[in-house]
Amino acid sequence: MSIINGKRHDLRNYEYKNVPADVRADFINTVATVVPWFSDNMSLALIGLECFCQLYDRTLKKSAKHSASNRQIVEQYCVLVFQGKMFDRSEYGNVLMARYFLQCANALNYVDTSPLRLSLKYPDEYREAVAQDLHDLPFDLELLEYWKGWPSVSKSGSRRYFPLQEVLSTCGKDFTKKLYATLDEFFRTRQRGLHGTWQALIDGYAEWGAEGKLEDLKSPQHAAAFLRTLLVRFLSESKNAENPKQYASAAIEWRCQFRTFIQDYLIPAGLLARPEGEFPMPRGERIRGADTNVRVSTSGEKIKAKLITEVPLEVTDRNAVEILFDGIEKDVGWIRSWAEFVTGTVWDNVVRRKRLAETGVAIPLPRHMSSHTVERSMPNTWRRSSSNPHVANDMAATFEEHGYLTGDDLGLQQLYENRVSAARELGMPSTRVILAYCALLTIEHPALTRSALLSLKLYDKNGYMTGYQERDGQAFLISYKQSGVEQRTKINAVK
């Protein structure tokens, strides 16, 4: 795995400490005359050199001419690049990067000329010896993680990186480590890419850390001011974009994912106090003249795609109604098939959970139910870990022992390592599952409207079932209309 992932890294986040400014100036001036076609990549190569020197606690100096120490640093760094361990580039791209950088170093009078050969075709005993020396050197493993940035693996399997070097230098190791873990937990199960909201958040933390105001974020008043500043900065950048729809996308991003991240991840982790008053939200802006929910077919025909059944804009109202009614039955059939598959899978998982629970060991509840800090006892950590060959049995036994718990009861990571996969495998209710049940209910009972389903509460605050009743061999759902009038809907069995 490479350390610096090419264009994915914002190289401005890194601070030079071990490669002095006069050394960097020498390399930049030399590349312009020795290998001018490499000039655009020299800044990236120097960042890599700085990373190497920090990890291995080395310093490149200009003071000593023909320095053996400088030559050793340059050779080891070039071998690391040659092996593809520094940059996420093609094999040939890494070879050229190492070769041209070494050529510039050899041209500098304060670096001893190196006999190192960097070729994929020919072996080099000297290169192998340098690689062995490099392998034996100790390096800072913790610092390596922050140079790499925190990784997030999405549902599709793609891997993305985000550097936290500036936060590390201004906020300290403990804070950065906690931020690293919180961000990684949030993005690990999400398929969408990284957006400017989180970049604004990280920049904000770095600024407050540099000003020595990090402790102020534990105050609700300062937390609210911090979020308002982020909102203004983020949306101001979006308004300046050439695309007029950028602002709307940014506002949606803030209202949805970013708000969830702040309230459900960042605040419980202790990285930000719960802000005073309402959560800062962007004001809605209407984009005039934008055609929404319209797509163009391969033949150039504009089609209204707001409904499940798509309708060409050119047809008359009568023809549109015919198209809709012809497609409704087919659409409902597709929805029913999907909903039956989802609910059937959930029920299969419930049956499987009860069977696995018989041979599993339940994880006990933590001593402090309101704590979001994972208790690090070895047996509990092992039982919820994916390395445990019986983790499925232990998760099932834990659920059967304690029942359905929410984040308001305790930090669920204390019982389940991955809450999303645990919910799926144990047959817990989720938004997708509830949507499937609602679809089946409305297909079978059209009298159940959206407002009826939203007002439906199966249990009251005391834990008694009030939303579902059986009487005289018949079953009823109890909901309430917007006017407050009770609505009783007779239902049949839904499998």
CSV table of C-alpha atoms in Angstrom, one decimal:
chain,number,residue,atom,x,y,z
A,1,MET,CA,0.0,0.0,0.0
A,2,SER,CA,1.4,3.4,-1.0
A,3,ILE,CA,1.8,6.2,1.5
A,4,ILE,CA,0.9,9.2,-0.6
A,5,ASN,CA,-2.0,8.7,-2.9
A,6,GLY,CA,-1.2,11.0,-5.8
A,7,LYS,CA,-3.8,13.7,-6.6
A,8,ARG,CA,-6.1,12.5,-3.8
A,9,HIS,CA,-3.8,14.2,-1.3
A,10,ASP,CA,-4.0,17.9,-0.6
A,11,LEU,CA,-0.2,18.5,-0.4
A,12,ARG,CA,-0.7,21.9,1.2
A,13,ASN,CA,-1.7,20.1,4.5
A,14,TYR,CA,1.9,19.0,5.0
A,15,GLU,CA,4.6,21.1,6.7
A,16,TYR,CA,8.3,20.8,5.9
A,17,LYS,CA,10.4,20.1,8.9
A,18,ASN,CA,13.3,17.7,7.9
A,19,VAL,CA,14.0,19.1,4.3
A,20,PRO,CA,15.2,22.7,4.7
A,21,ALA,CA,14.0,25.5,2.4
A,22,ASP,CA,17.5,25.9,0.8
A,23,VAL,CA,17.6,22.2,-0.1
A,24,ARG,CA,14.2,22.4,-1.7
A,25,ALA,CA,15.3,25.5,-3.6
A,26,ASP,CA,18.3,23.6,-4.9
A,27,PHE,CA,16.3,20.7,-6.2
A,28,ILE,CA,13.7,23.0,-7.9
A,29,ASN,CA,16.4,25.1,-9.6
A,30,THR,CA,18.3,22.0,-10.7
A,31,VAL,CA,15.3,20.2,-12.2
A,32,ALA,CA,14.7,23.2,-14.5
A,33,THR,CA,18.1,22.6,-16.2
A,34,VAL,CA,18.8,18.9,-15.8
A,35,VAL,CA,15.3,17.3,-16.5
A,36,PRO,CA,12.9,20.2,-17.2
A,37,TRP,CA,10.1,17.8,-18.2
A,38,PHE,CA,10.1,16.6,-14.6
A,39,SER,CA,9.5,20.1,-13.1
A,40,ASP,CA,5.8,19.6,-12.6
A,41,ASN,CA,6.4,16.5,-10.4
A,42,MET,CA,9.2,18.0,-8.3
A,43,SER,CA,6.9,19.4,-5.6
A,44,LEU,CA,5.3,16.0,-5.1
A,45,ALA,CA,8.8,14.3,-5.0
A,46,LEU,CA,9.9,16.8,-2.3
A,47,ILE,CA,6.8,16.1,-0.3
A,48,GLY,CA,7.6,12.4,-0.5
A,49,LEU,CA,11.2,13.1,0.6
A,50,GLU,CA,9.9,15.1,3.6
A,51,CYS,CA,7.6,12.2,4.5
A,52,PHE,CA,10.5,9.7,4.3
A,53,CYS,CA,12.7,11.9,6.5
A,54,GLN,CA,10.0,12.3,9.1
A,55,LEU,CA,9.1,8.6,9.2
A,56,TYR,CA,12.8,7.5,9.5
A,57,ASP,CA,13.9,10.5,11.6
A,58,ARG,CA,16.4,11.8,9.1
A,59,THR,CA,17.4,15.3,8.0
A,60,LEU,CA,18.8,16.3,4.6
A,61,LYS,CA,21.4,19.0,5.0
A,62,LYS,CA,23.1,21.3,2.5
A,63,SER,CA,26.1,22.2,4.8
A,64,ALA,CA,28.3,19.2,4.1
A,65,LYS,CA,29.5,18.9,0.5
A,66,HIS,CA,29.6,15.4,-1.0
A,67,SER,CA,27.9,14.1,2.2
A,68,ALA,CA,27.7,10.3,2.5
A,69,SER,CA,24.8,10.8,4.8
A,70,ASN,CA,22.9,12.9,2.3
A,71,ARG,CA,23.6,10.3,-0.4
A,72,GLN,CA,22.3,7.5,1.8
A,73,ILE,CA,19.0,9.4,2.4
A,74,VAL,CA,18.5,10.1,-1.3
A,75,GLU,CA,19.3,6.5,-2.3
A,76,GLN,CA,17.0,5.0,0.3
A,77,TYR,CA,14.2,7.4,-0.7
A,78,CYS,CA,14.6,6.6,-4.4
A,79,VAL,CA,14.5,2.9,-3.7
A,80,LEU,CA,11.3,3.3,-1.7
A,81,VAL,CA,9.8,5.3,-4.6
A,82,PHE,CA,11.1,2.7,-7.1
A,83,GLN,CA,9.4,-0.1,-5.2
A,84,GLY,CA,6.0,1.7,-5.4
A,85,LYS,CA,5.7,2.1,-1.6
A,86,MET,CA,5.7,5.9,-1.6
A,87,PHE,CA,3.3,7.1,-4.4
A,88,ASP,CA,0.2,5.6,-5.8
A,89,ARG,CA,1.4,5.7,-9.4
A,90,SER,CA,1.9,3.2,-12.2
A,91,GLU,CA,5.0,1.0,-12.0
A,92,TYR,CA,6.7,2.9,-14.8
A,93,GLY,CA,5.7,6.2,-13.3
A,94,ASN,CA,7.4,5.4,-10.0
A,95,VAL,CA,10.5,4.3,-11.9
A,96,LEU,CA,10.7,7.6,-13.7
A,97,MET,CA,10.0,9.5,-10.5
A,98,ALA,CA,12.9,7.8,-8.7
A,99,ARG,CA,15.2,8.0,-11.7
A,100,TYR,CA,14.7,11.7,-12.4
A,101,PHE,CA,15.0,12.7,-8.7
A,102,LEU,CA,18.2,10.7,-8.3
A,103,GLN,CA,19.5,12.5,-11.5
A,104,CYS,CA,18.8,15.9,-9.9
A,105,ALA,CA,20.5,14.8,-6.7
A,106,ASN,CA,23.6,13.6,-8.5
A,107,ALA,CA,23.8,17.0,-10.2
A,108,LEU,CA,23.9,18.8,-6.9
A,109,ASN,CA,27.5,19.4,-5.6
A,110,TYR,CA,26.6,18.7,-2.0
A,111,VAL,CA,25.4,15.1,-2.7
A,112,ASP,CA,27.9,12.4,-3.5
A,113,THR,CA,27.2,10.9,-7.0
A,114,SER,CA,25.3,7.6,-6.5
A,115,PRO,CA,26.0,4.3,-8.4
A,116,LEU,CA,22.4,3.3,-7.9
A,117,ARG,CA,20.7,1.9,-11.0
A,118,LEU,CA,16.9,2.1,-11.3
A,119,SER,CA,15.8,-0.2,-14.0
A,120,LEU,CA,13.0,-2.8,-14.2
A,121,LYS,CA,14.9,-4.9,-16.7
A,122,TYR,CA,18.2,-5.3,-15.0
A,123,PRO,CA,18.9,-6.5,-11.4
A,124,ASP,CA,21.3,-4.4,-9.3
A,125,GLU,CA,23.1,-5.8,-6.3
A,126,TYR,CA,23.7,-2.3,-5.0
A,127,ARG,CA,20.0,-1.5,-5.1
A,128,GLU,CA,19.2,-4.7,-3.3
A,129,ALA,CA,21.7,-3.8,-0.6
A,130,VAL,CA,20.1,-0.3,-0.2
A,131,ALA,CA,16.6,-1.9,0.0
A,132,GLN,CA,17.8,-4.3,2.7
A,133,ASP,CA,19.3,-1.4,4.7
A,134,LEU,CA,16.0,0.4,4.4
A,135,HIS,CA,14.1,-2.6,5.5
A,136,ASP,CA,16.1,-2.8,8.7
A,137,LEU,CA,15.6,0.8,9.6
A,138,PRO,CA,13.1,1.6,12.4
A,139,PHE,CA,10.4,4.1,11.5
A,140,ASP,CA,7.5,5.9,13.3
A,141,LEU,CA,4.5,3.6,12.6
A,142,GLU,CA,1.9,6.0,14.2
A,143,LEU,CA,3.1,8.9,12.0
A,144,LEU,CA,2.9,6.7,9.0
A,145,GLU,CA,-0.9,6.4,9.5
A,146,TYR,CA,-1.3,10.2,9.4
A,147,TRP,CA,0.9,10.6,6.3
A,148,LYS,CA,-1.3,8.1,4.6
A,149,GLY,CA,-4.4,9.8,5.8
A,150,TRP,CA,-7.4,8.0,7.2
A,151,PRO,CA,-8.9,5.4,4.7
A,152,SER,CA,-12.6,4.9,4.1
A,153,VAL,CA,-13.7,1.8,2.3
A,154,SER,CA,-17.2,2.2,0.7
A,155,LYS,CA,-19.8,-0.4,0.0
A,156,SER,CA,-18.5,-0.7,-3.5
A,157,GLY,CA,-15.0,-1.5,-2.2
A,158,SER,CA,-13.3,1.7,-3.4
A,159,ARG,CA,-10.7,3.2,-1.0
A,160,ARG,CA,-10.3,6.9,-0.4
A,161,TYR,CA,-7.8,8.8,1.7
A,162,PHE,CA,-7.9,12.1,3.5
A,163,PRO,CA,-4.8,13.7,5.2
A,164,LEU,CA,-4.9,14.8,8.8
A,165,GLN,CA,-1.4,16.1,9.0
A,166,GLU,CA,-2.4,19.7,9.7
A,167,VAL,CA,-4.8,18.6,12.4
A,168,LEU,CA,-2.1,16.5,13.9
A,169,SER,CA,0.4,19.4,14.1
A,170,THR,CA,-2.1,21.9,15.6
A,171,CYS,CA,-4.5,19.7,17.7
A,172,GLY,CA,-2.2,17.0,19.0
A,173,LYS,CA,-2.0,13.2,18.6
A,174,ASP,CA,-4.8,12.2,20.9
A,175,PHE,CA,-7.3,14.5,19.3
A,176,THR,CA,-6.3,13.5,15.8
A,177,LYS,CA,-6.4,9.8,16.7
A,178,LYS,CA,-10.0,10.2,18.0
A,179,LEU,CA,-11.0,12.2,14.9
A,180,TYR,CA,-9.4,9.6,12.7
A,181,ALA,CA,-11.5,6.8,14.3
A,182,THR,CA,-14.7,8.7,14.1
A,183,LEU,CA,-14.4,9.7,10.5
A,184,ASP,CA,-13.4,6.2,9.5
A,185,GLU,CA,-16.4,4.7,11.3
A,186,PHE,CA,-18.7,7.0,9.5
A,187,PHE,CA,-17.3,6.6,5.9
A,188,ARG,CA,-16.6,2.9,6.1
A,189,THR,CA,-20.1,1.8,5.1
A,190,ARG,CA,-21.0,4.7,2.8
A,191,GLN,CA,-20.7,4.5,-0.9
A,192,ARG,CA,-20.7,8.3,-1.7
A,193,GLY,CA,-17.5,10.1,-2.1
A,194,LEU,CA,-15.8,12.7,0.2
A,195,HIS,CA,-17.2,16.2,-0.1
A,196,GLY,CA,-16.2,19.7,0.9
A,197,THR,CA,-18.2,19.7,4.1
A,198,TRP,CA,-15.7,17.4,5.8
A,199,GLN,CA,-12.7,19.4,4.3
A,200,ALA,CA,-14.2,22.5,5.9
A,201,LEU,CA,-14.6,20.7,9.2
A,202,ILE,CA,-11.0,19.5,9.2
A,203,ASP,CA,-9.7,23.0,8.2
A,204,GLY,CA,-11.8,24.5,11.0
A,205,TYR,CA,-10.4,22.1,13.6
A,206,ALA,CA,-6.8,22.9,12.4
A,207,GLU,CA,-7.5,26.7,12.7
A,208,TRP,CA,-9.0,26.4,16.2
A,209,GLY,CA,-6.1,24.2,17.2
A,210,ALA,CA,-3.5,26.6,15.8
A,211,GLU,CA,-5.2,29.4,17.8
A,212,GLY,CA,-5.2,27.4,21.0
A,213,LYS,CA,-9.0,27.4,21.2
A,214,LEU,CA,-9.7,23.6,20.9
A,215,GLU,CA,-10.9,23.3,24.5
A,216,ASP,CA,-13.5,26.0,23.7
A,217,LEU,CA,-15.4,23.5,21.5
A,218,LYS,CA,-16.6,21.8,24.6
A,219,SER,CA,-18.8,24.8,25.2
A,220,PRO,CA,-22.3,24.7,23.5
A,221,GLN,CA,-22.0,28.4,22.6
A,222,HIS,CA,-18.6,28.0,21.0
A,223,ALA,CA,-19.7,24.8,19.2
A,224,ALA,CA,-22.7,26.6,17.7
A,225,ALA,CA,-20.3,29.4,16.5
A,226,PHE,CA,-17.9,26.8,15.1
A,227,LEU,CA,-20.7,25.2,13.0
A,228,ARG,CA,-22.0,28.5,11.8
A,229,THR,CA,-18.5,29.5,10.6
A,230,LEU,CA,-18.2,26.2,8.8
A,231,LEU,CA,-21.6,26.6,7.2
A,232,VAL,CA,-20.8,30.1,5.9
A,233,ARG,CA,-17.5,29.1,4.5
A,234,PHE,CA,-18.7,26.0,2.8
A,235,LEU,CA,-21.8,27.6,1.2
A,236,SER,CA,-19.8,30.7,0.2
A,237,GLU,CA,-17.4,28.4,-1.8
A,238,SER,CA,-20.4,26.6,-3.3
A,239,LYS,CA,-21.9,29.9,-4.5
A,240,ASN,CA,-18.7,30.9,-6.2
A,241,ALA,CA,-18.7,27.7,-8.3
A,242,GLU,CA,-19.5,27.9,-12.0
A,243,ASN,CA,-22.3,25.4,-11.7
A,244,PRO,CA,-25.4,27.2,-10.3
A,245,LYS,CA,-26.7,23.9,-9.0
A,246,GLN,CA,-23.6,23.5,-6.8
A,247,TYR,CA,-25.2,25.5,-4.0
A,248,ALA,CA,-28.3,23.3,-3.9
A,249,SER,CA,-26.2,20.1,-3.7
A,250,ALA,CA,-24.0,21.6,-1.0
A,251,ALA,CA,-27.1,22.5,1.1
A,252,ILE,CA,-28.5,19.0,0.7
A,253,GLU,CA,-25.1,17.5,1.8
A,254,TRP,CA,-25.1,19.7,4.9
A,255,ARG,CA,-28.7,18.9,5.8
A,256,CYS,CA,-28.4,15.2,5.4
A,257,GLN,CA,-25.0,13.4,5.7
A,258,PHE,CA,-23.1,16.1,7.5
A,259,ARG,CA,-25.8,16.8,10.1
A,260,THR,CA,-26.0,13.1,10.8
A,261,PHE,CA,-22.3,12.8,11.1
A,262,ILE,CA,-22.1,15.7,13.6
A,263,GLN,CA,-25.1,14.6,15.8
A,264,ASP,CA,-24.6,10.8,15.7
A,265,TYR,CA,-20.8,10.5,15.5
A,266,LEU,CA,-18.8,13.7,16.3
A,267,ILE,CA,-20.7,14.8,19.4
A,268,PRO,CA,-21.0,11.3,21.0
A,269,ALA,CA,-17.2,10.9,20.4
A,270,GLY,CA,-16.6,14.0,22.6
A,271,LEU,CA,-15.0,16.0,19.7
A,272,LEU,CA,-17.6,18.7,19.8
A,273,ALA,CA,-20.2,19.9,22.3
A,274,ARG,CA,-23.9,19.8,21.4
A,275,PRO,CA,-24.4,23.2,19.9
A,276,GLU,CA,-26.6,25.8,21.7
A,277,GLY,CA,-30.0,26.3,20.1
A,278,GLU,CA,-31.0,24.8,16.8
A,279,PHE,CA,-28.5,23.1,14.5
A,280,PRO,CA,-27.3,25.7,11.9
A,281,MET,CA,-29.0,25.1,8.6
A,282,PRO,CA,-28.7,26.7,5.1
A,283,ARG,CA,-31.5,28.7,3.7
A,284,GLY,CA,-33.2,27.2,0.7
A,285,GLU,CA,-32.5,28.9,-2.7
A,286,ARG,CA,-34.6,28.2,-5.7
A,287,ILE,CA,-32.8,27.8,-9.1
A,288,ARG,CA,-35.0,29.4,-11.7
A,289,GLY,CA,-35.4,27.8,-15.0
A,290,ALA,CA,-34.0,24.4,-14.0
A,291,ASP,CA,-35.8,21.4,-15.5
A,292,THR,CA,-36.0,18.8,-12.7
A,293,ASN,CA,-36.9,15.1,-13.0
A,294,VAL,CA,-36.5,15.2,-16.8
A,295,ARG,CA,-34.2,13.0,-18.7
A,296,VAL,CA,-33.5,12.7,-22.5
A,297,SER,CA,-33.7,9.4,-24.2
A,298,THR,CA,-31.3,8.2,-26.8
A,299,SER,CA,-33.7,9.4,-29.5
A,300,GLY,CA,-33.7,12.9,-28.1
A,301,GLU,CA,-37.2,12.5,-26.5
A,302,LYS,CA,-37.7,14.4,-23.2
A,303,ILE,CA,-39.3,12.2,-20.6
A,304,LYS,CA,-40.8,13.2,-17.2
A,305,ALA,CA,-39.2,10.9,-14.7
A,306,LYS,CA,-40.8,12.1,-11.4
A,307,LEU,CA,-43.3,9.2,-11.2
A,308,ILE,CA,-42.3,5.5,-11.1
A,309,THR,CA,-43.8,5.2,-14.6
A,310,GLU,CA,-42.0,7.6,-16.9
A,311,VAL,CA,-44.1,9.7,-19.3
A,312,PRO,CA,-42.8,11.5,-22.5
A,313,LEU,CA,-43.5,15.2,-22.3
A,314,GLU,CA,-44.8,15.3,-25.9
A,315,VAL,CA,-47.9,13.1,-25.4
A,316,THR,CA,-51.4,14.4,-24.7
A,317,ASP,CA,-53.0,14.2,-21.2
A,318,ARG,CA,-55.2,11.3,-22.3
A,319,ASN,CA,-52.3,9.3,-23.7
A,320,ALA,CA,-50.3,10.1,-20.5
A,321,VAL,CA,-53.2,8.7,-18.4
A,322,GLU,CA,-53.3,5.5,-20.5
A,323,ILE,CA,-49.5,5.1,-20.2
A,324,LEU,CA,-49.7,5.6,-16.4
A,325,PHE,CA,-52.5,3.1,-15.9
A,326,ASP,CA,-50.9,0.5,-18.2
A,327,GLY,CA,-47.7,0.8,-16.2
A,328,ILE,CA,-49.1,1.0,-12.7
A,329,GLU,CA,-49.9,-2.7,-12.5
A,330,LYS,CA,-46.5,-3.7,-13.7
A,331,ASP,CA,-44.8,-1.2,-11.4
A,332,VAL,CA,-46.8,-2.4,-8.4
A,333,GLY,CA,-45.8,-5.9,-9.2
A,334,TRP,CA,-42.1,-5.0,-9.2
A,335,ILE,CA,-42.5,-3.2,-5.9
A,336,ARG,CA,-44.4,-6.2,-4.4
A,337,SER,CA,-41.6,-8.6,-5.5
A,338,TRP,CA,-38.9,-6.3,-4.0
A,339,ALA,CA,-40.8,-5.9,-0.7
A,340,GLU,CA,-41.5,-9.6,-0.4
A,341,PHE,CA,-37.9,-10.4,-1.0
A,342,VAL,CA,-36.7,-7.9,1.7
A,343,THR,CA,-39.3,-8.9,4.3
A,344,GLY,CA,-38.6,-12.6,3.5
A,345,THR,CA,-34.9,-12.1,4.0
A,346,VAL,CA,-35.5,-10.3,7.3
A,347,TRP,CA,-37.6,-13.2,8.6
A,348,ASP,CA,-35.0,-15.7,7.5
A,349,ASN,CA,-32.4,-13.8,9.4
A,350,VAL,CA,-34.7,-13.7,12.5
A,351,VAL,CA,-35.1,-17.5,12.3
A,352,ARG,CA,-31.3,-17.9,11.8
A,353,ARG,CA,-30.6,-15.5,14.7
A,354,LYS,CA,-32.7,-17.6,17.1
A,355,ARG,CA,-31.0,-20.7,16.0
A,356,LEU,CA,-27.4,-19.3,16.3
A,357,ALA,CA,-28.2,-17.7,19.7
A,358,GLU,CA,-28.6,-21.2,21.3
A,359,THR,CA,-24.8,-21.8,20.9
A,360,GLY,CA,-23.5,-18.2,21.4
A,361,VAL,CA,-22.3,-16.3,24.4
A,362,ALA,CA,-24.0,-12.9,25.1
A,363,ILE,CA,-21.8,-9.8,25.6
A,364,PRO,CA,-22.8,-8.2,29.0
A,365,LEU,CA,-24.0,-4.7,29.1
A,366,PRO,CA,-21.4,-2.1,30.1
A,367,ARG,CA,-21.4,-0.7,33.7
A,368,HIS,CA,-22.2,2.8,32.4
A,369,MET,CA,-25.2,2.5,30.1
A,370,SER,CA,-25.0,6.1,28.9
A,371,SER,CA,-21.3,5.9,28.0
A,372,HIS,CA,-20.2,5.9,24.3
A,373,THR,CA,-16.7,4.7,25.2
A,374,VAL,CA,-16.1,1.1,24.3
A,375,GLU,CA,-15.0,-1.0,27.3
A,376,ARG,CA,-11.8,-2.7,26.2
A,377,SER,CA,-12.1,-6.0,28.2
A,378,MET,CA,-10.4,-8.7,26.2
A,379,PRO,CA,-13.3,-11.3,26.2
A,380,ASN,CA,-15.8,-8.7,25.0
A,381,THR,CA,-13.5,-7.2,22.4
A,382,TRP,CA,-12.8,-10.7,21.0
A,383,ARG,CA,-16.5,-11.7,20.9
A,384,ARG,CA,-17.6,-8.8,18.8
A,385,SER,CA,-14.5,-8.9,16.6
A,386,SER,CA,-14.8,-10.3,13.0
A,387,SER,CA,-11.7,-12.4,13.9
A,388,ASN,CA,-13.9,-14.4,16.2
A,389,PRO,CA,-15.0,-17.6,14.3
A,390,HIS,CA,-18.2,-17.6,16.4
A,391,VAL,CA,-19.0,-13.9,16.1
A,392,ALA,CA,-22.4,-14.6,14.4
A,393,ASN,CA,-23.4,-16.9,17.3
A,394,ASP,CA,-22.3,-14.4,20.0
A,395,MET,CA,-24.0,-11.4,18.2
A,396,ALA,CA,-27.2,-13.4,18.0
A,397,ALA,CA,-27.0,-14.4,21.7
A,398,THR,CA,-26.3,-10.8,22.6
A,399,PHE,CA,-29.5,-9.6,20.8
A,400,GLU,CA,-31.6,-12.3,22.3
A,401,GLU,CA,-30.3,-11.4,25.8
A,402,HIS,CA,-30.7,-7.6,25.7
A,403,GLY,CA,-33.3,-7.1,23.0
A,404,TYR,CA,-33.4,-4.1,20.7
A,405,LEU,CA,-31.3,-1.2,21.9
A,406,THR,CA,-30.7,2.2,20.3
A,407,GLY,CA,-27.9,4.8,20.5
A,408,ASP,CA,-29.9,6.6,23.2
A,409,ASP,CA,-29.4,3.5,25.5
A,410,LEU,CA,-25.6,3.1,25.0
A,411,GLY,CA,-22.9,3.3,22.4
A,412,LEU,CA,-23.9,0.2,20.3
A,413,GLN,CA,-20.3,-0.3,19.2
A,414,GLN,CA,-19.8,-1.8,22.7
A,415,LEU,CA,-21.9,-4.7,21.6
A,416,TYR,CA,-21.5,-4.9,17.9
A,417,GLU,CA,-18.3,-4.1,16.0
A,418,ASN,CA,-20.2,-3.1,12.8
A,419,ARG,CA,-23.7,-1.9,13.5
A,420,VAL,CA,-24.8,-1.9,9.9
A,421,SER,CA,-23.9,-5.6,9.2
A,422,ALA,CA,-25.2,-6.6,12.7
A,423,ALA,CA,-28.6,-5.0,11.9
A,424,ARG,CA,-28.8,-6.9,8.6
A,425,GLU,CA,-27.6,-10.3,9.9
A,426,LEU,CA,-29.8,-10.2,13.1
A,427,GLY,CA,-33.0,-9.1,11.3
A,428,MET,CA,-33.2,-5.7,13.1
A,429,PRO,CA,-35.5,-3.0,11.7
A,430,SER,CA,-34.0,-0.5,9.4
A,431,THR,CA,-35.2,2.3,7.0
A,432,ARG,CA,-35.1,-0.1,4.1
A,433,VAL,CA,-36.9,-2.9,5.9
A,434,ILE,CA,-39.6,-0.6,7.2
A,435,LEU,CA,-40.1,0.8,3.7
A,436,ALA,CA,-40.7,-2.7,2.4
A,437,TYR,CA,-43.3,-3.4,5.1
A,438,CYS,CA,-45.0,-0.1,4.4
A,439,ALA,CA,-45.1,-0.9,0.6
A,440,LEU,CA,-46.8,-4.3,1.3
A,441,LEU,CA,-49.3,-2.7,3.7
A,442,THR,CA,-50.3,0.1,1.2
A,443,ILE,CA,-50.6,-2.4,-1.7
A,444,GLU,CA,-52.9,-4.6,0.3
A,445,HIS,CA,-54.7,-1.8,2.1
A,446,PRO,CA,-54.8,1.4,0.1
A,447,ALA,CA,-56.7,3.2,2.9
A,448,LEU,CA,-53.4,3.4,4.7
A,449,THR,CA,-52.0,6.8,3.7
A,450,ARG,CA,-48.6,8.3,4.2
A,451,SER,CA,-49.8,10.3,7.2
A,452,ALA,CA,-51.4,7.3,8.7
A,453,LEU,CA,-48.2,5.3,8.5
A,454,LEU,CA,-46.1,8.2,9.9
A,455,SER,CA,-48.5,8.6,12.9
A,456,LEU,CA,-48.6,4.8,13.5
A,457,LYS,CA,-46.9,3.9,16.8
A,458,LEU,CA,-46.9,0.2,17.7
A,459,TYR,CA,-45.9,0.8,21.3
A,460,ASP,CA,-46.7,3.6,23.8
A,461,LYS,CA,-44.2,5.2,26.1
A,462,ASN,CA,-44.8,2.5,28.7
A,463,GLY,CA,-44.0,-0.3,26.3
A,464,TYR,CA,-47.6,-1.5,25.8
A,465,MET,CA,-48.6,-2.4,22.2
A,466,THR,CA,-51.3,0.1,21.2
A,467,GLY,CA,-50.9,0.4,17.4
A,468,TYR,CA,-51.8,-3.2,16.6
A,469,GLN,CA,-54.9,-4.8,18.1
A,470,GLU,CA,-56.7,-8.1,17.5
A,471,ARG,CA,-60.4,-8.4,18.2
A,472,ASP,CA,-63.0,-11.1,17.3
A,473,GLY,CA,-60.4,-12.9,15.1
A,474,GLN,CA,-59.6,-9.7,13.1
A,475,ALA,CA,-56.5,-7.5,13.2
A,476,PHE,CA,-56.4,-3.7,13.2
A,477,LEU,CA,-53.8,-1.0,12.9
A,478,ILE,CA,-54.5,2.1,15.0
A,479,SER,CA,-53.2,5.4,13.5
A,480,TYR,CA,-54.3,9.1,13.7
A,481,LYS,CA,-55.1,11.6,11.0
A,482,GLN,CA,-53.6,15.1,11.0
A,483,SER,CA,-56.8,16.3,12.7
A,484,GLY,CA,-56.2,13.9,15.6
A,485,VAL,CA,-59.1,11.6,14.7
A,486,GLU,CA,-58.4,7.9,15.3
A,487,GLN,CA,-58.2,5.7,12.2
A,488,ARG,CA,-58.7,1.9,12.5
A,489,THR,CA,-57.6,-0.1,9.5
A,490,LYS,CA,-58.5,-3.7,9.2
A,491,ILE,CA,-55.6,-5.7,7.8
A,492,ASN,CA,-54.8,-9.2,6.7
A,493,ALA,CA,-51.7,-11.2,7.4
A,494,VAL,CA,-48.6,-9.9,5.7
A,495,LYS,CA,-45.8,-12.5,5.2
